[in-house]
Short mmCIF file of C-alpha atoms in Angstrom, two decimals:
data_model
loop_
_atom_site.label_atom_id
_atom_site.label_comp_id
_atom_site.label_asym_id
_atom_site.label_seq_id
_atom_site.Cartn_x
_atom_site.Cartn_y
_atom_site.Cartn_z
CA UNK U 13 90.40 90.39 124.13
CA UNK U 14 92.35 87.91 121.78
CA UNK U 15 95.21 85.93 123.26
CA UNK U 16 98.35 85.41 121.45
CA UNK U 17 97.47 82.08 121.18
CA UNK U 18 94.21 83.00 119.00
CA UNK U 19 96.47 85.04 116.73
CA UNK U 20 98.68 82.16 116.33
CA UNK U 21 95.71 80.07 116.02
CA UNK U 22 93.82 82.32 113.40
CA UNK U 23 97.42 83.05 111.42
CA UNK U 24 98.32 79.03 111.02
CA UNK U 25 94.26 78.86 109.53
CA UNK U 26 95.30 81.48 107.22
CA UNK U 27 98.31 79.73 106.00
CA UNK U 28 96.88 77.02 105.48
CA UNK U 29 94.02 78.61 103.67
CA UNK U 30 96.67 79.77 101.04
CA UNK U 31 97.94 76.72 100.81
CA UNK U 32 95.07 75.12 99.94
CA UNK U 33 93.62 77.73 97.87
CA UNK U 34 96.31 80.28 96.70
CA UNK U 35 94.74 83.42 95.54
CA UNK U 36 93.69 84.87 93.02
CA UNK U 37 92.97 81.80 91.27
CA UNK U 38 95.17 81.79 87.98
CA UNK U 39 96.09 79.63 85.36
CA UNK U 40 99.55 80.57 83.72
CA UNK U 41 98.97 79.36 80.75
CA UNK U 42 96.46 82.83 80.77
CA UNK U 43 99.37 85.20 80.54
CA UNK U 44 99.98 83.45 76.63
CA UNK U 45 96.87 85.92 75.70
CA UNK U 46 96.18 88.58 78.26
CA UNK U 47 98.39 91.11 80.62
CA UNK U 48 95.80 91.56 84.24
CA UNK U 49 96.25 95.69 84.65
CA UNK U 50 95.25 97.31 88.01
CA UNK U 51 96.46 99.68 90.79
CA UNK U 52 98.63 99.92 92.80
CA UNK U 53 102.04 99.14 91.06
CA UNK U 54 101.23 99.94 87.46
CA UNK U 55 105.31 101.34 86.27
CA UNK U 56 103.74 104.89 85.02
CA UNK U 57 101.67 105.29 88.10
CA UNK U 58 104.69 104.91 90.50
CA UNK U 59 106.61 107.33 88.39
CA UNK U 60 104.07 109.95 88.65
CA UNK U 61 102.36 109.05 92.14
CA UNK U 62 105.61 107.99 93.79
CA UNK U 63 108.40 109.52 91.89
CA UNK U 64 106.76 112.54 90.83
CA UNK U 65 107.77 112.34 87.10
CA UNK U 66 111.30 113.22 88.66
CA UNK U 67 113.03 109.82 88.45
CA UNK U 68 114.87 108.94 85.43
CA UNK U 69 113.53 105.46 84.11
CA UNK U 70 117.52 104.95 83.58
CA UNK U 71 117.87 104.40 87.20
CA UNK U 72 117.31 100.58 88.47
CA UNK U 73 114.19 100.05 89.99
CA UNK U 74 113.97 97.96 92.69
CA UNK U 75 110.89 96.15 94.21
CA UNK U 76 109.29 94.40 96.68
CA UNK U 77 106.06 92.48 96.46
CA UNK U 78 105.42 91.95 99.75
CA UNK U 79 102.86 89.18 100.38
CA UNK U 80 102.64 88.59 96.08
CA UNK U 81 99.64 85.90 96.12
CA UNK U 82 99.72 84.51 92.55
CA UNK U 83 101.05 87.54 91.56
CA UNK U 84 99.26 89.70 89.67
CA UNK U 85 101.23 92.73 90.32
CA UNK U 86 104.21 91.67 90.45
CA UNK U 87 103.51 90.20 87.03
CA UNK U 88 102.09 93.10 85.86
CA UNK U 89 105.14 95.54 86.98
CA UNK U 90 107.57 93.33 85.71
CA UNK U 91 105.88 93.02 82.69
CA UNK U 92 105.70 97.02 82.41
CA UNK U 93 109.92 97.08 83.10
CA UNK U 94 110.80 94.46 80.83
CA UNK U 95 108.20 95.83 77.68
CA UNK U 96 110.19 99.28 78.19
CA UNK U 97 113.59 97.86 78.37
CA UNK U 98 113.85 99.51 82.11
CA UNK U 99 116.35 97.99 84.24
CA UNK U 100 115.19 96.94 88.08
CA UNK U 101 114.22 93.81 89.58
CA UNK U 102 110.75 92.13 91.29
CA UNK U 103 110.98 90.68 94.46
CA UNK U 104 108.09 88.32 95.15
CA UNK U 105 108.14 87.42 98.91
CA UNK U 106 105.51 84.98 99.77
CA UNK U 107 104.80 82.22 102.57
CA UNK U 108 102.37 80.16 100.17
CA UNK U 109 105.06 78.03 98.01
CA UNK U 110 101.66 76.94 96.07
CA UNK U 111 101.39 80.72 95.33
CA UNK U 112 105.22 81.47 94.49
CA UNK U 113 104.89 78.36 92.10
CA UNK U 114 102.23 79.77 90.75
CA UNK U 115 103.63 83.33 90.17
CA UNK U 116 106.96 81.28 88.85
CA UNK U 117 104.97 79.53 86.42
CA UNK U 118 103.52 82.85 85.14
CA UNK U 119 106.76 84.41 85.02
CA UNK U 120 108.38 81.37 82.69
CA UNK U 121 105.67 81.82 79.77
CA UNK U 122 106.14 85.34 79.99
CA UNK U 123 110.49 84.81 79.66
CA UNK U 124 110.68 87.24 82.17
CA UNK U 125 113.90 87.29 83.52
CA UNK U 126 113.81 90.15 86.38
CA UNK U 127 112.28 88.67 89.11
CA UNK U 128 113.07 86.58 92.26
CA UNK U 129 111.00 84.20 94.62
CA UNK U 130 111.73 84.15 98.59
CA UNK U 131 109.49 81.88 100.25
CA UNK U 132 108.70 84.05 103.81
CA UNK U 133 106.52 85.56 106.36
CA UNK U 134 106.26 89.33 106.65
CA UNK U 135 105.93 89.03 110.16
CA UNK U 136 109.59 88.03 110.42
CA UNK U 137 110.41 90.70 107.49
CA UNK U 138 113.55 91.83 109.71
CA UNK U 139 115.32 88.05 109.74
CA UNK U 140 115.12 88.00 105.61
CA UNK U 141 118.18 90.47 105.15
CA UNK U 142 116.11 91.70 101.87
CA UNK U 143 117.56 94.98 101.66
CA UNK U 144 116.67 98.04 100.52
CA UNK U 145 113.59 98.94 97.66
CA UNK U 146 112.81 101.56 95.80
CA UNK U 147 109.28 101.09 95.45
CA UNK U 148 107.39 98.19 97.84
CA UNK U 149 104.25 96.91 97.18
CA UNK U 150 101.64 95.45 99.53
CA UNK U 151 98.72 94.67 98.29
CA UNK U 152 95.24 93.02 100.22
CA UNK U 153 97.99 91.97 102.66
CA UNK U 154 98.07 94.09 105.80
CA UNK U 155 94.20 93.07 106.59
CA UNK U 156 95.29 89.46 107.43
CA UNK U 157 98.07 89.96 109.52
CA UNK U 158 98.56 89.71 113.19
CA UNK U 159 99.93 92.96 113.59
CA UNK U 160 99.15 95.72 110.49
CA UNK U 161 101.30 98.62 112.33
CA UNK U 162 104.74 96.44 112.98
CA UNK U 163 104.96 94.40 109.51
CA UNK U 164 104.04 98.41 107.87
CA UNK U 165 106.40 99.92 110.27
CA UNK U 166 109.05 96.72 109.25
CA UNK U 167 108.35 97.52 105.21
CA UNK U 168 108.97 101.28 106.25
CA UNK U 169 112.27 100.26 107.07
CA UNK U 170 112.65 98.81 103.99
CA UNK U 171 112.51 101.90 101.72
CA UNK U 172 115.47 103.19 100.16
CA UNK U 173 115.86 107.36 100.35
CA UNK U 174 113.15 108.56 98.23
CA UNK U 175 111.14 105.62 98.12
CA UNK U 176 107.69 104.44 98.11
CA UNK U 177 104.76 102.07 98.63
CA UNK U 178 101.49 100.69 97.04
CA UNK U 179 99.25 99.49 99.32
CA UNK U 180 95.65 98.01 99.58
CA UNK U 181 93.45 97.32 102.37
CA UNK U 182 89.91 96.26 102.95
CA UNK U 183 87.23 99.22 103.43
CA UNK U 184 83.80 97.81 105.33
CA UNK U 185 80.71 100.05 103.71
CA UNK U 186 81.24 98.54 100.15
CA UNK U 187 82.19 95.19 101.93
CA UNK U 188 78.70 95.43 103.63
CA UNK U 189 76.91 91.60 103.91
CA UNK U 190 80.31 89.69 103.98
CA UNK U 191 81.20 89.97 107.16
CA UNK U 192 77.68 88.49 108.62
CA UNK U 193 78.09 85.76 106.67
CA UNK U 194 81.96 84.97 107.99
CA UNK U 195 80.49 85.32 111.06
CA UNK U 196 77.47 82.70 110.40
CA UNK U 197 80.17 80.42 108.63
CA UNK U 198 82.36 80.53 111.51
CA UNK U 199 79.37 79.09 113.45
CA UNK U 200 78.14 76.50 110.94
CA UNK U 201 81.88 75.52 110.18
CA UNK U 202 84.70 76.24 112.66
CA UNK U 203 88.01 77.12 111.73
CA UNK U 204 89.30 74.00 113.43
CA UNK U 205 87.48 72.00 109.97
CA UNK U 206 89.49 71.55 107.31
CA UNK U 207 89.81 74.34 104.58
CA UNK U 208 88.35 71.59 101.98
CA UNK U 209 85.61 71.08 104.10
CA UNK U 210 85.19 74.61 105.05
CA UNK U 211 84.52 75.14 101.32
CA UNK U 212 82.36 72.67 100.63
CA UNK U 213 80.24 74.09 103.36
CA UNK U 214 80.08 77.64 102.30
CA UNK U 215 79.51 76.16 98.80
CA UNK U 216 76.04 74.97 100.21
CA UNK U 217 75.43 77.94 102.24
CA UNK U 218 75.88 80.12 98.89
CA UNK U 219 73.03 77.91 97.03
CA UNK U 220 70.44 78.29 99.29
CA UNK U 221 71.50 81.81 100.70
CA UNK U 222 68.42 83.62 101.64
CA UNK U 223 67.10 86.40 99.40
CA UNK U 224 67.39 88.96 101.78
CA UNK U 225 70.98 88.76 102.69
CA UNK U 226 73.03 91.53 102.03
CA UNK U 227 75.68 90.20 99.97
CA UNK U 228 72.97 89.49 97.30
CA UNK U 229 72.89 93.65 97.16
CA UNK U 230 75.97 94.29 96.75
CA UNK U 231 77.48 94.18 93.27
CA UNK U 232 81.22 94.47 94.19
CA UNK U 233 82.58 91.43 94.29
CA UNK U 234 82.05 89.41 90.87
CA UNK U 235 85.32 88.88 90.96
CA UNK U 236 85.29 86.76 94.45
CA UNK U 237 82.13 85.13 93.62
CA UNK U 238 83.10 83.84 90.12
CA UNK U 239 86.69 83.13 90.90
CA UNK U 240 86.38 80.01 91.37
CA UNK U 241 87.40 77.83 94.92
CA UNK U 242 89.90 80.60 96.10
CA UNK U 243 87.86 83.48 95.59
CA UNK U 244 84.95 82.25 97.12
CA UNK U 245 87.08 81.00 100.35
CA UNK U 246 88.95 84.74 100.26
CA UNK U 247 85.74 86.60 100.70
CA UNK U 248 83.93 84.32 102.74
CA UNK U 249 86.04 81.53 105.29
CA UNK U 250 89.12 84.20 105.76
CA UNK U 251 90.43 83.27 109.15
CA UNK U 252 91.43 87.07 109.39
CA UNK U 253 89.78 90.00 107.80
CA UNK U 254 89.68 94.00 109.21
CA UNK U 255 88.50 96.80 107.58
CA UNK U 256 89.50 100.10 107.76
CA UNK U 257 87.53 103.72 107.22
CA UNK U 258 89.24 106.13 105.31
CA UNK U 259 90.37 107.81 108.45
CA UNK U 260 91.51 104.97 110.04
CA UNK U 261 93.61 103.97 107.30
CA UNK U 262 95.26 106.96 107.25
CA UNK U 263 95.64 107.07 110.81
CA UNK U 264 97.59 103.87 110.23
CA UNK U 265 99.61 105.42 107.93
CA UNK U 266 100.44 108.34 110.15
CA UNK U 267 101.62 105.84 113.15
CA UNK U 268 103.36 104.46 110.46
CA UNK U 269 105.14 107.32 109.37
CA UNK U 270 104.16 107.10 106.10
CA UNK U 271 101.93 110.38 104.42
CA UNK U 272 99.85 109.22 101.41
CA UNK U 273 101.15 111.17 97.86
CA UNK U 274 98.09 109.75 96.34
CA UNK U 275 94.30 107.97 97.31
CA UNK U 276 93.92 106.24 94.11
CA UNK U 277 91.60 107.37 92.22
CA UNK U 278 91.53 111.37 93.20
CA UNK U 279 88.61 112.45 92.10
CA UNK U 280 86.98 109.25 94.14
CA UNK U 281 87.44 111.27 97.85
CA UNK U 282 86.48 114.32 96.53
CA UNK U 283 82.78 113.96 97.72
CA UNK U 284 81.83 117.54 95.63
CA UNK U 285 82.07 115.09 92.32
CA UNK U 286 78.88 113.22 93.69
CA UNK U 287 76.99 116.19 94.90
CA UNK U 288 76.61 119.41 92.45
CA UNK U 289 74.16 121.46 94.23
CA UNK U 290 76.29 124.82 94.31
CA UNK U 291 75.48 125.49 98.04
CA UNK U 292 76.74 121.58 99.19
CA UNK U 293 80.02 122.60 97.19
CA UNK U 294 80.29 125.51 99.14
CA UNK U 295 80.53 123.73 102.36
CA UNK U 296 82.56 121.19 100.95
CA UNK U 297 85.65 123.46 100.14
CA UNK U 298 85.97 124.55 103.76
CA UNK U 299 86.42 120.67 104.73
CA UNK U 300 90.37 119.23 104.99
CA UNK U 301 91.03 116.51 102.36
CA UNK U 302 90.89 113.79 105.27
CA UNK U 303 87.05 115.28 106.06
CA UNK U 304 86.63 115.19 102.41
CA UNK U 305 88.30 111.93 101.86
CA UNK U 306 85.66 110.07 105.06
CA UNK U 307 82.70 112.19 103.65
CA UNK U 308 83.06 110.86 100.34
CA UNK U 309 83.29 107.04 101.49
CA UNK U 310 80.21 107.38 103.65
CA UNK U 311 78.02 109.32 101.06
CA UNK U 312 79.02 106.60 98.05
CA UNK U 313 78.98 103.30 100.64
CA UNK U 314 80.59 101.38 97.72
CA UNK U 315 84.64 101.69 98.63
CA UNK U 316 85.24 97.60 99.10
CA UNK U 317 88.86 98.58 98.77
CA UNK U 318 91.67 102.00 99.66
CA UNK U 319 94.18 102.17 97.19
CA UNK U 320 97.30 104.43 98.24
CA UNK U 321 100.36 105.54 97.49
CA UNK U 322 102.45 106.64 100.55
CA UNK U 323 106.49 108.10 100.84
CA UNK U 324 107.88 108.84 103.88
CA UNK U 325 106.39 111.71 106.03
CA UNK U 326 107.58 114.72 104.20
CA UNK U 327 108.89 113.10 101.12
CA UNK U 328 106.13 113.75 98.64
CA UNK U 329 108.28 114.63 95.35
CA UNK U 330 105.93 117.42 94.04
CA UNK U 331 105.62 116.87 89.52
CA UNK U 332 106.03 119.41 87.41
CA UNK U 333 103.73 121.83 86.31
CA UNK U 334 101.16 120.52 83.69
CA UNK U 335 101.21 123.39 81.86
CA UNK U 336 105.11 123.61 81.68
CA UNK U 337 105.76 123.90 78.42
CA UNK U 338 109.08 120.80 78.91
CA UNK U 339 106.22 118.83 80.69
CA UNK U 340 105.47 115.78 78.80
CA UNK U 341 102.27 114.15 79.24
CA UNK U 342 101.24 110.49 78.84
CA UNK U 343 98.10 108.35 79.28
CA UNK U 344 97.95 105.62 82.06
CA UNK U 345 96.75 103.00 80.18
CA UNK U 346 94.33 103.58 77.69
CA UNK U 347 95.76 105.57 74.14
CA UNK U 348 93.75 109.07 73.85
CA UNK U 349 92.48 108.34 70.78
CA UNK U 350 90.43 105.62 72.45
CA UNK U 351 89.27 107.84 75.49
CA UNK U 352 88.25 110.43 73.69
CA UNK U 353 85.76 108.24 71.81
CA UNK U 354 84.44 107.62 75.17
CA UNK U 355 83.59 111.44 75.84
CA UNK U 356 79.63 111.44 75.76
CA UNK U 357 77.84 114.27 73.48
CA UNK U 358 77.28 116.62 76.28
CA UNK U 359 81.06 116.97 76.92
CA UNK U 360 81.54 114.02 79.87
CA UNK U 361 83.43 110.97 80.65
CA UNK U 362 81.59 108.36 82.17
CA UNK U 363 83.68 107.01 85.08
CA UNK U 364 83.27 104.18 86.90
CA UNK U 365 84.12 104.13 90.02
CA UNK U 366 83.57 100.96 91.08
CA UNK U 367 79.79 99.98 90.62
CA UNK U 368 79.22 104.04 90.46
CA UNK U 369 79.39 105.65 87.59
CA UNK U 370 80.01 108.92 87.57
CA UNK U 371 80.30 111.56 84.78
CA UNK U 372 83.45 114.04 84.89
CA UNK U 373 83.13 117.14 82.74
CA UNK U 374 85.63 117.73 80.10
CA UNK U 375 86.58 121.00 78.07
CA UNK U 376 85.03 120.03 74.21
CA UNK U 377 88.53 119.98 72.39
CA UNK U 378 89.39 117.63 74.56
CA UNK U 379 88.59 115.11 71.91
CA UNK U 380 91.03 116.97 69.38
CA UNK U 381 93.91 117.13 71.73
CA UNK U 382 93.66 113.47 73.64
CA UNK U 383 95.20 112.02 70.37
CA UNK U 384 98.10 113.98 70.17
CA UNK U 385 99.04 112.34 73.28
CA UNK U 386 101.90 109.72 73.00
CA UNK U 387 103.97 110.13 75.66
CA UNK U 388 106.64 111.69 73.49
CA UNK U 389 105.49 114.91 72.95
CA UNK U 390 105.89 117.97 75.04
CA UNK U 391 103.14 120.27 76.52
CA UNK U 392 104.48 122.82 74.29
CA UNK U 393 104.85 120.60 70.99
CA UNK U 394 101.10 119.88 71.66
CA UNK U 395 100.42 123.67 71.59
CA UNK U 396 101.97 124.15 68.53
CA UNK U 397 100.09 121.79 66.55
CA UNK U 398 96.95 123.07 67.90
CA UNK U 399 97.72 126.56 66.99
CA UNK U 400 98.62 125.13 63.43
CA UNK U 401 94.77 124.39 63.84
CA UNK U 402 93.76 127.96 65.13
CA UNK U 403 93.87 127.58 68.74
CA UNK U 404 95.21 130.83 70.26
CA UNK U 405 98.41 129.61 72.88
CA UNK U 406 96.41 131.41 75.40
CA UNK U 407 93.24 129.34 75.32
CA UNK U 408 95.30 126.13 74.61
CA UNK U 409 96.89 126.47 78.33
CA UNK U 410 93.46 127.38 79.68
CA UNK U 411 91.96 124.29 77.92
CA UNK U 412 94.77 121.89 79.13
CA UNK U 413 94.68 122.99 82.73
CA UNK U 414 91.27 121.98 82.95
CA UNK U 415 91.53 119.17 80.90
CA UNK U 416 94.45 117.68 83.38
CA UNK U 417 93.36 118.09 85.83
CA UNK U 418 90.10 116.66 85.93
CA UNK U 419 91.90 113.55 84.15
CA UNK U 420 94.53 113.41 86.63
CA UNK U 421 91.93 113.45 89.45
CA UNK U 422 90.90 109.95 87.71
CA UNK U 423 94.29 108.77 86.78
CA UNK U 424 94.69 108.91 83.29
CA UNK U 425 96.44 111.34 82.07
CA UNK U 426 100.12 111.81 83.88
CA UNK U 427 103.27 112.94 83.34
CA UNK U 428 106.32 110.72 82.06
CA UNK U 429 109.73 111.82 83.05
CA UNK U 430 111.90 114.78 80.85
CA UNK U 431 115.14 115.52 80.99
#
């Protein structure tokens, strides 16, 4: 059993391992040539996954980034409000003031102008007299903390009517090999050392790391392993670092009283996209999305991560019908002309979903109709014009349903809000 005074112990280490080593490691001067995209809390994902394409982008937006690191997200969202002239504001509430000057720093050679830095704990959220948010965001956060249920609970309280959260956590199949070697670092350097020297000693661990360890299998975490100091002591000398299943996750959530509106990607719990054999399909319909959801992380083993978006219990806002003719669609990120260059011969996207790639089957005038795309155009527009190239309205509708969906299921084609 650990005592409060281990927690204590264990949470001081982890300050002072942010301290030390804010992360991600980032250079500011970066954001001069290059915008860092990722999920949760990219602005058209929380208007679809959150908002449900129902929220006009007229109404202020306001946010929390609770536990912002160096701040990519926070970055990146106010980066996303300020490039669309949306009005809102970007809390960034950290206890690391070497992190907050970091995310500062960014913010200054961007000129961004909608943000604000609290130096804080979220275990004493309450005392901070934040207010409320629209949309909160906390991100590889509630796997170092004390207690995950009472700061989640404490952020629930936070929510305005109708709003929601991005959050990360740890997952421990695709995180398989890093915790033996915490556990054989804790041994050959205690956490009582000093983080410098702590690193120095995992540094000469890593060099002569035997070739059967596990971590030498597992391809997911380039980005911890060549990140430099921080990245390195993040995966390897955290003081504090759970994992949770699928299931457990969401059983989080539900103590929480939060219901997830979105496991990011779709498609990525949906363990019938990994196996086609016709007869394994049939038994995976008659599973619940949370069997589906645990099947699908045990079958792949590589979920490091659980992205979610979560509202209230019973406050999913339901979007609009694809296929509503008023609907206007509009890709995540990247412009439909360039996806549909991506779409293989034999009618597939190749989708990565992490280190697994995985092909998702696409109708073939798919590539004629990604293009079209510009988040402008209605549903119905985009029938038009394909008529005006001989496609019968009928098989148009037949052709987008199936094209949405199976591009929604790996979020990247959404709706945008329509009056």
């Amino acid at each position: 059993m650990t005592t409060d005074s281990a927690i204590d112990t264990r949470d001081a280490e982890l300050a002072a391992q942010y301290e030390a080593y804010p992360y991600p490691e980032r250079n500011p001067a970066d954001e001069k040539t290059r915008l860092l995209i990722g999920s949760p809390s990219h602005l058209r994902e929380i208007d679809y996954w959150v908002f449900g394409a129902r929220r006009s982008p007229e109404m202020p937006l306001r946010v929390l980034i609770a536990g912002c690191g160096t701040g990519d997200g926070a970055i990146m969202l106010a980066t996303h409000l300020a490039r669309a002239n949306r009005p809102g504001e970007v809390v960034c509430l950290d206890r690391s003031s070497h992190a907050l000057k970091i995310v500062q720093e960014r913010a200054k050679v961007r000129d961004l102008h909608n943000m604000q830095f609290i130096q804080g704990s979220l275990t004493e959220l309450d005392s901070l007299e934040l207010g409320l948010f629209d949309y909160i965001d906390c991100c590889g956060v509630l796997h170092h903390l004390p207690d995950p249920f009472t700061t989640l609970k404490a952020l629930e309280n936070r929510l305005a009517p109708g709003g929601g959260m991005g959050l990360m956590v740890y997952a421990p199949y695709g995180r398989t090999g890093v915790y033996m070697l915490q556990e054989a670092l804790e041994k050959i350097t205690p956490f009582s050392e000093s983080p410098s020297t702590r690193l120095d000693v995992a540094k000469r661990v890593m060099r002569h790391l035997p070739a059967t360890a596990w971590l030498h299998q597992n391809g997911n975490f380039g980005d911890h392993l060549n990140g430099g100091n921080a990245g390195l002591y993040d995966l390897l000398l955290n003081p504090r670092d759970r994992a949770y299943t699928i299931t457990a996750f969401l059983d989080l959530l539900e103590q929480a009283g939060l219901e997830p509106s979105c496991l990011m990607e779709p498609a990525r719990y949906d363990p019938a996209l990994f196996l086609p054999d016709p007869k394994l399909r049939t038994r995976i319909e008659q599973m619940t999305p949370r069997e589906k959801a645990a099947t699908a992380e045990e079958l792949t083993g590589n979920m490091a991560t659980h992205v979610v978006y979560v509202v209230r219990k019973g406050g999913r806002i339901v979007p609009p019908d694809a296929c509503a003719v008023e609907a206007v669609p509009v890709m995540r990120e990247i412009p439909g002309e360039e996806l549909a260059k991506q779409i293989l011969p034999n009618g597939t996207l190749p989708f990565a979903f992490g280190t697994l790639i995985v092909p998702i089957p696409l109708p073939a005038q798919a590539r004629s109709i990604l293009p079209l795309i510009d988040g402008q155009r209605t549903v119905g527009k985009l029938a038009s014009i394909m008529a005006d190239r001989g496609m019968k309205e009928e098989k148009f509708f037949r052709i987008w349903k199936e094209m949405f969906t199976a591009l929604e299921s790996v979020n990247r084609l959404l709706l945008t809000y329509s009056k």
